[in-house]
Short mmCIF file of C-alpha atoms in Angstrom, two decimals:
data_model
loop_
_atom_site.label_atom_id
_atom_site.label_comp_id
_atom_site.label_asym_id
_atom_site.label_seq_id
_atom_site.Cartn_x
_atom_site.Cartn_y
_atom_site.Cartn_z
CA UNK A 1 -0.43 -19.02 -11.48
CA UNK A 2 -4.21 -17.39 -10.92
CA UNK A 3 -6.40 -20.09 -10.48
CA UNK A 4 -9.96 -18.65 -9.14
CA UNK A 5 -11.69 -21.26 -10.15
CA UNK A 6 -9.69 -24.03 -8.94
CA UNK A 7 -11.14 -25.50 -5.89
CA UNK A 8 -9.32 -28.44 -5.01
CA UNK A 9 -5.74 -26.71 -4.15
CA UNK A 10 -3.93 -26.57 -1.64
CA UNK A 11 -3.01 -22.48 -1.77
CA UNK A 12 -0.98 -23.19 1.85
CA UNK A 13 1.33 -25.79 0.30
CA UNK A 14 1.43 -23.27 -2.86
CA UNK A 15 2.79 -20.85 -1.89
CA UNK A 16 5.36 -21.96 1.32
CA UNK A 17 8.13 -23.10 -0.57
CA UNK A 18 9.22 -24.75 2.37
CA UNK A 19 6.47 -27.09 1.99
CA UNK A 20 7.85 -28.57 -1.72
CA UNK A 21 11.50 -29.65 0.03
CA UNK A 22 13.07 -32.87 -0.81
CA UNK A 23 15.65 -32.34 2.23
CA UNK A 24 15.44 -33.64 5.89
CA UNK A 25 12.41 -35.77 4.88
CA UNK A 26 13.68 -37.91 7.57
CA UNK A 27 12.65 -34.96 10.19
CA UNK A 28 9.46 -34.55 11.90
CA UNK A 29 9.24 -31.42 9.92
CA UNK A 30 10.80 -31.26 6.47
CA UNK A 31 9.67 -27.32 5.92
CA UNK A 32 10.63 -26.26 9.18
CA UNK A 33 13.79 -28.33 9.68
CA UNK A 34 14.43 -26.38 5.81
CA UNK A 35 14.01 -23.24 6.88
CA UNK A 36 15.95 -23.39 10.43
CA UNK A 37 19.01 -24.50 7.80
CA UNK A 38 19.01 -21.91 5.65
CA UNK A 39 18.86 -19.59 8.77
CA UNK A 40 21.78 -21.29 10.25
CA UNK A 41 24.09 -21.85 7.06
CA UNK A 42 23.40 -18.17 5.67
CA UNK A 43 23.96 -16.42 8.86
CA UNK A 44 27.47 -18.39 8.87
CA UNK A 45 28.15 -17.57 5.54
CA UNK A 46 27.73 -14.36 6.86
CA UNK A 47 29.60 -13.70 10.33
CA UNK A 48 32.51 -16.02 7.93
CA UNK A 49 33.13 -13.07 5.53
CA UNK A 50 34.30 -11.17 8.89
CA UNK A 51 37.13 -13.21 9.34
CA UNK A 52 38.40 -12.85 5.73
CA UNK A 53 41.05 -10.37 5.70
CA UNK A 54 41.27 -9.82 2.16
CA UNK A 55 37.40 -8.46 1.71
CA UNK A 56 36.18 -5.40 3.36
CA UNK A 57 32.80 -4.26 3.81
CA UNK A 58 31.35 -0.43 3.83
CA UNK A 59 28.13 -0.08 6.32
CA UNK A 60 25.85 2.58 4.14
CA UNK A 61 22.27 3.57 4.51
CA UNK A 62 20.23 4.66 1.66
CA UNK A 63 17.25 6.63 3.61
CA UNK A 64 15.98 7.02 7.10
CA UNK A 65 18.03 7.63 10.11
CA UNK A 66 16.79 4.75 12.38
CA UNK A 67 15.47 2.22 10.26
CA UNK A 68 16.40 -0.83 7.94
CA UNK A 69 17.43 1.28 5.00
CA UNK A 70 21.13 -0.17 5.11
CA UNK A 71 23.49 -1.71 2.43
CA UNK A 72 26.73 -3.27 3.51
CA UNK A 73 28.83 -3.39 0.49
CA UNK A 74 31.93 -5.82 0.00
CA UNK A 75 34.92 -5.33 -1.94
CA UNK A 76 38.47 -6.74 -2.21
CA UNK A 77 40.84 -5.29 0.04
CA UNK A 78 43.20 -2.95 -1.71
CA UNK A 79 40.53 -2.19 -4.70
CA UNK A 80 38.19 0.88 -2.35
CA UNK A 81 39.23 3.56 -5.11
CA UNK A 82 39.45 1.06 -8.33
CA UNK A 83 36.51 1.14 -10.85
CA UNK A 84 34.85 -2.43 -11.00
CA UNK A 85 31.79 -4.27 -11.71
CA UNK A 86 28.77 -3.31 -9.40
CA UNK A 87 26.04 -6.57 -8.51
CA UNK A 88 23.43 -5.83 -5.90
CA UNK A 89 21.71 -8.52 -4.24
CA UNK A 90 18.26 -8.42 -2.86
CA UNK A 91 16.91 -10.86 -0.51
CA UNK A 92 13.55 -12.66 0.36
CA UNK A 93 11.48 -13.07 3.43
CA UNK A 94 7.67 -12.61 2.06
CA UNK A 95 8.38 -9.10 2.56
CA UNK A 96 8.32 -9.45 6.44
CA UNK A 97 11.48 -11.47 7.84
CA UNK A 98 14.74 -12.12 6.77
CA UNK A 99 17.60 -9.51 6.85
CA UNK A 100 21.22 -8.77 5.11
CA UNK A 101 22.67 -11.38 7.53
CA UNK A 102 21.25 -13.53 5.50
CA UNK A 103 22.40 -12.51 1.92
CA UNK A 104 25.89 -12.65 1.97
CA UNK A 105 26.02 -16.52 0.45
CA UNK A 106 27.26 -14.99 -3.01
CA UNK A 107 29.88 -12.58 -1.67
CA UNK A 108 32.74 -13.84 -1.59
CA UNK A 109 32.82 -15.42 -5.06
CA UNK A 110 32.14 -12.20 -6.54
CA UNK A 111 34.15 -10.30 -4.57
CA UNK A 112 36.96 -12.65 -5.45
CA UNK A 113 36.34 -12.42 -9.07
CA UNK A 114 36.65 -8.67 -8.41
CA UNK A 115 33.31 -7.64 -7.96
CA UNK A 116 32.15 -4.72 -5.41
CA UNK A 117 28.78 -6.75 -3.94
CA UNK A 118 26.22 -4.22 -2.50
CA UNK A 119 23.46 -6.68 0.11
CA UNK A 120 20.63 -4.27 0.65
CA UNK A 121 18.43 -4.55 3.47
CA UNK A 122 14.70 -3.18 3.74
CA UNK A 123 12.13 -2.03 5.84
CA UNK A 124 9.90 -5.38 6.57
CA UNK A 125 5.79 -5.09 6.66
CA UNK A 126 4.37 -4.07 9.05
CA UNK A 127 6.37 -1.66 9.37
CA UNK A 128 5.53 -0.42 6.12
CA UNK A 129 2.85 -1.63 3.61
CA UNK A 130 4.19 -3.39 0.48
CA UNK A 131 2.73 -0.40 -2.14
CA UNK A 132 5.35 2.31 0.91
CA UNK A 133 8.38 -0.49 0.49
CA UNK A 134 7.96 -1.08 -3.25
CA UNK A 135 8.03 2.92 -3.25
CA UNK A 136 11.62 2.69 -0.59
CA UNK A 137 12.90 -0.06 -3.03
CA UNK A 138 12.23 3.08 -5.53
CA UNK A 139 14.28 4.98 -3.70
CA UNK A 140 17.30 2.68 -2.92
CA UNK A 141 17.52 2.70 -7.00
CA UNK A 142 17.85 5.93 -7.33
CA UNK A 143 20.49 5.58 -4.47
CA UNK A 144 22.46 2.11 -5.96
CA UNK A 145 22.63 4.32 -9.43
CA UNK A 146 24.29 7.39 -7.77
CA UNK A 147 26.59 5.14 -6.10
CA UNK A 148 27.41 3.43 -9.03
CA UNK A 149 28.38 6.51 -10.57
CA UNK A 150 30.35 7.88 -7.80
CA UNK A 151 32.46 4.74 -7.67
CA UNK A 152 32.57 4.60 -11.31
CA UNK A 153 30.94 1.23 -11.62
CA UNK A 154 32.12 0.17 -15.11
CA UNK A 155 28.55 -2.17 -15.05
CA UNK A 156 25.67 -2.93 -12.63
CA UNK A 157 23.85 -5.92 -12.20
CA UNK A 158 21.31 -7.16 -10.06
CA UNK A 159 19.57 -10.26 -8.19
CA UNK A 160 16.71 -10.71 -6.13
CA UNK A 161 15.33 -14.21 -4.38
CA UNK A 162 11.88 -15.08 -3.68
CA UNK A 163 10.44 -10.94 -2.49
CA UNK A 164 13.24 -9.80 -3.60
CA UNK A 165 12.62 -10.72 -7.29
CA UNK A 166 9.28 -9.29 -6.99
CA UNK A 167 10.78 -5.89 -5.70
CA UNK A 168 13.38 -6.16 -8.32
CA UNK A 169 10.90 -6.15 -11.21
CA UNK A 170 9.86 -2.41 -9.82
CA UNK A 171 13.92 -1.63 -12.14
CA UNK A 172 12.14 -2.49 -15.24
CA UNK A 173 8.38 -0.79 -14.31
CA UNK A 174 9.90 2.76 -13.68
CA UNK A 175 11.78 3.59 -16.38
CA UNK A 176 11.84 6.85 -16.76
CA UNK A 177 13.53 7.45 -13.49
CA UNK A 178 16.68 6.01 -14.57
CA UNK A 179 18.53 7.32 -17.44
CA UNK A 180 19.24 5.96 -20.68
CA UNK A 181 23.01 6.10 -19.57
CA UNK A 182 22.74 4.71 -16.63
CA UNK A 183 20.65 1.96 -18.37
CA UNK A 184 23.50 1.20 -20.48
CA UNK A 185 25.40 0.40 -17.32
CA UNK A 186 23.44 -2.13 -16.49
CA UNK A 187 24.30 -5.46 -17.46
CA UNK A 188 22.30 -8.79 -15.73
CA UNK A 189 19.16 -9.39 -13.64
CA UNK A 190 18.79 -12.60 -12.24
CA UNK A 191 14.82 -13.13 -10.80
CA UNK A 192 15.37 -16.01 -8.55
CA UNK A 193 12.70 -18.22 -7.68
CA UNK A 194 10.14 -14.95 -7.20
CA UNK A 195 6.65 -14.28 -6.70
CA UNK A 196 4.76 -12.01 -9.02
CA UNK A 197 1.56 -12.44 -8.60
CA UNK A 198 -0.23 -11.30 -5.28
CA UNK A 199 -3.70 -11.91 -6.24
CA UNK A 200 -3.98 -15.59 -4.40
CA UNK A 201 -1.39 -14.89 -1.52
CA UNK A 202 -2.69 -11.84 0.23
CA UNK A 203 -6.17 -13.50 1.07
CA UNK A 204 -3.95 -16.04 2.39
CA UNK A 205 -3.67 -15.10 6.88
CA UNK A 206 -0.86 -17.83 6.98
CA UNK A 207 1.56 -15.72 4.56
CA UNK A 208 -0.14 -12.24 5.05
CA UNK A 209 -1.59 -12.12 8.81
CA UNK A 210 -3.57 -9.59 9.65
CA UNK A 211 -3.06 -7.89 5.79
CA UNK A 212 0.63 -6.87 7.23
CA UNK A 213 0.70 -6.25 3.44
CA UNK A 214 -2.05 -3.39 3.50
CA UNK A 215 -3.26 -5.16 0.39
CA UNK A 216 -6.94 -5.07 -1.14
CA UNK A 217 -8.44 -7.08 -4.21
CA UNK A 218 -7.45 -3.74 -6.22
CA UNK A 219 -4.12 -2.97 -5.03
CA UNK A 220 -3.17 -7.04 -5.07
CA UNK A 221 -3.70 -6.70 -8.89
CA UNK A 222 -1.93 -3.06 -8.98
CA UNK A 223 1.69 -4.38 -7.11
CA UNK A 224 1.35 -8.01 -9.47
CA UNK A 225 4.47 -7.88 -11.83
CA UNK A 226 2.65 -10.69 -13.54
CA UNK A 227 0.07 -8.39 -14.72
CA UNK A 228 2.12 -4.85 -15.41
CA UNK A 229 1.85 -3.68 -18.87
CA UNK A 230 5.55 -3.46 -19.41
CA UNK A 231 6.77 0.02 -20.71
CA UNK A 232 6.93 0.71 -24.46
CA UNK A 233 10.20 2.05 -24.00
CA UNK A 234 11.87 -1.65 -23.11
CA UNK A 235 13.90 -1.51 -26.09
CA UNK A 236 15.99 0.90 -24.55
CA UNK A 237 16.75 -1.59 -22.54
CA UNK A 238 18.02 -3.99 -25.09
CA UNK A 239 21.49 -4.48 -23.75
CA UNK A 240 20.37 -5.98 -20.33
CA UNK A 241 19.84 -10.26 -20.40
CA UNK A 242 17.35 -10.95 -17.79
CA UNK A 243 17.53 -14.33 -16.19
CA UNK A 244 14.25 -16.35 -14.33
CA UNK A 245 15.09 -18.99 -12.63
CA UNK A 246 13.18 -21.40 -10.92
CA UNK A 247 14.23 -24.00 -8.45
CA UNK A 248 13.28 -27.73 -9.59
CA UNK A 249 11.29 -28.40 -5.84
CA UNK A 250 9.33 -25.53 -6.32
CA UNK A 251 5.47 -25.65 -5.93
CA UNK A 252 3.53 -25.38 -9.48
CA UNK A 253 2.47 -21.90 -8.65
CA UNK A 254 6.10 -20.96 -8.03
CA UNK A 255 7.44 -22.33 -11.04
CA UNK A 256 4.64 -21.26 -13.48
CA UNK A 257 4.73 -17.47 -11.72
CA UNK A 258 8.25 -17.25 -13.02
CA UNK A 259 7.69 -19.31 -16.37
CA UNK A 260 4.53 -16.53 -17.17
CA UNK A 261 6.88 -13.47 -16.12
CA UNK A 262 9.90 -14.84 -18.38
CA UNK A 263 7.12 -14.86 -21.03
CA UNK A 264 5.16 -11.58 -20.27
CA UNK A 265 9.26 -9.86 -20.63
CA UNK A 266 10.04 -11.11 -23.52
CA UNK A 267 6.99 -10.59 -25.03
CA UNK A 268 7.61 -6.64 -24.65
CA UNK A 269 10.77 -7.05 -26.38
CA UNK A 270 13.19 -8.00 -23.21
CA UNK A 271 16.02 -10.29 -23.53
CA UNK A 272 15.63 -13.24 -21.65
CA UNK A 273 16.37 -16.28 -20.30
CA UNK A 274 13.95 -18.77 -18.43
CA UNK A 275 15.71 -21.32 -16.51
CA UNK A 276 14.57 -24.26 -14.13
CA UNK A 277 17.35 -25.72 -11.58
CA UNK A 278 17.49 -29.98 -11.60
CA UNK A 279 17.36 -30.42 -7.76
CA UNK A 280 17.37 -27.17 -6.00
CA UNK A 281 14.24 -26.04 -3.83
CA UNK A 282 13.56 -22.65 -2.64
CA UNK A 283 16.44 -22.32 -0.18
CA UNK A 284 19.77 -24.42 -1.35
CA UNK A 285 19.43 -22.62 -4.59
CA UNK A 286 21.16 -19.26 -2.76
CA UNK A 287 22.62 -21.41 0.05
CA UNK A 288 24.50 -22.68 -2.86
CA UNK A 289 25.90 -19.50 -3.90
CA UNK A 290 28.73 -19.44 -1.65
CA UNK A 291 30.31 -22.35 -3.62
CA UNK A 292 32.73 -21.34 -6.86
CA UNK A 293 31.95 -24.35 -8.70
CA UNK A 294 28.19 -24.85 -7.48
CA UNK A 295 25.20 -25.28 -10.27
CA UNK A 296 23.81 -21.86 -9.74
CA UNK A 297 26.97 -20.21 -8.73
CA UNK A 298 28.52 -21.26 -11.94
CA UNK A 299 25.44 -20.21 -13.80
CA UNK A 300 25.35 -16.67 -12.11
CA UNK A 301 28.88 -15.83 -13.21
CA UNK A 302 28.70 -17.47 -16.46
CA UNK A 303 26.10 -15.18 -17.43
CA UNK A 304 28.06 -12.42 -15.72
CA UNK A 305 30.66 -13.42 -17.95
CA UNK A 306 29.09 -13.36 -21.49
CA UNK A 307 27.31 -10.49 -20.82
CA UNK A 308 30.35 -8.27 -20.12
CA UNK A 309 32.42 -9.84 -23.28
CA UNK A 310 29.39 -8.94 -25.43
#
């Protein structure tokens, strides 16, 4: 949501998830207490996939020598050499915190369902400017899609939370750099409570300080999935089902961001499916991942599911 006009909102509240919790209102601090948690319970979801000695993990990188450019992937012990599905998770952070030891809440009931789970990690801003990281994120595709192939991945999905939906949409903006049989591969994206429109948030100091972003009024609009003309080619991509979810305690802005990008897709011919989560906020809708029989985590591999019996 792109409200110029609009005076009398509160753009702070709008667009700090934390601030739209309806958890640990009996703390001082409801959105920091919600943030600290999801800290705490992902990084144990975490360091508790080390102790399971039936999943194994592969340390990669996909660029650099000395930077973030890492993927840890996770796979069933026993299965290294067998073919199997491929789902690569992307996590959040507003582009500038937050790492993969926080994005392993959706292993291990993937893994057990034998799937090979690839948790990317990324070079935060400053260090880079969002146009150099959506351009890395570039990159890591082209990387995921080789792997895939070398491990003969018999399908590929994907997921991305909060930034990392926003990064995600770069799959379906470049085209052309992945081929129309590696398309075929892929199966579901899941654009989890995401931000797509940057024209509001960079102004803002409180989520970009100092432009960390290395954004302008021009280049806000430019890196705005919300506003991409989507390629005329999408019906090549006819055989992926694209999922946007949004979280229940969600700000407006949140919620109608991912209600316009479901629209905007589908509009250019995408499959997909727009979705909004009965009592999740921001953070316990991935916390909740690491549950079998969770809301979302039944969701996720329900989709997962139909799409691969279709």
């Amino acid at each position: 949501m792109y409200n110029p006009q609009e005076k009398n909102i509160d753009l702070i509240r709008e667009y700090f998830p934390s601030y739209n919790t309806a958890r640990f209102q009996d703390q001082p601090e409801p959105n920091v207490a919600v943030q600290d948690h999801f800290l705490r319970v992902t990084s144990q979801h975490t360091q508790e996939l080390t102790t399971k000695s039936d999943i194994k993990v592969h340390n990669l990188r996909y660029g650099g020598t000395d930077d973030r450019r890492l993927v840890d992937v996770f796979y069933k012990d026993g299965t290294a050499e067998q073919p199997s599905p491929l789902f690569v998770y992307v996590h959040g952070g507003y582009w500038q915190m937050l790492d993969k030891s926080h994005s392993c809440s959706i292993v291990g009931p993937l893994v057990r369902r034998g799937y090979r789970v690839a948790v990317m990690d990324y070079n935060n801003c400053p260090q880079v400017t969002l146009a150099q990281l959506l351009q890395q994120f570039t990159d890591f595709l082209l990387w995921i899609f080789n792997y895939a192939d070398e491990t003969k991945a018999t399908e590929i999905s994907f997921a991305g939370h909060s930034a990392g939906a926003h990064l995600l949409a770069q799959l379906l903006h470049v085209p052309s750099l992945i081929s129309e049989e590696r398309r075929q591969k892929v199966g579901v994206l899941f654009f989890i409570s995401g931000v797509y429109d940057l024209r509001e948030l960079w102004q803002l100091d409180p989520v970009n300080p100092n432009n960390i972003f290395g954004l302008n009024a021009d280049s806000a609009k430019e890196l705005s999935p919300i506003l991409w003309p989507w390629p005329a080619d999408s019906p090549f991509w006819s055989g992926v089902h694209s999922h946007v979810i949004a979280a229940e305690h969600e700000s407006v802005t949140f919620i109608e961001q991912s209600r316009v990008f479901a629209k905007n897709l589908q509009d250019a011919g995408f499959k997909v499916t727009f979705k909004i989560f009965d009592k999740y906020d921001h953070f316990d809708i991935i916390e909740e991942t690491v549950l079998d029989n969770s809301p979302i985590t039944s969701y996720l591999l329900g989709a997962l599911k139909a799409e691969a019996s279709s």
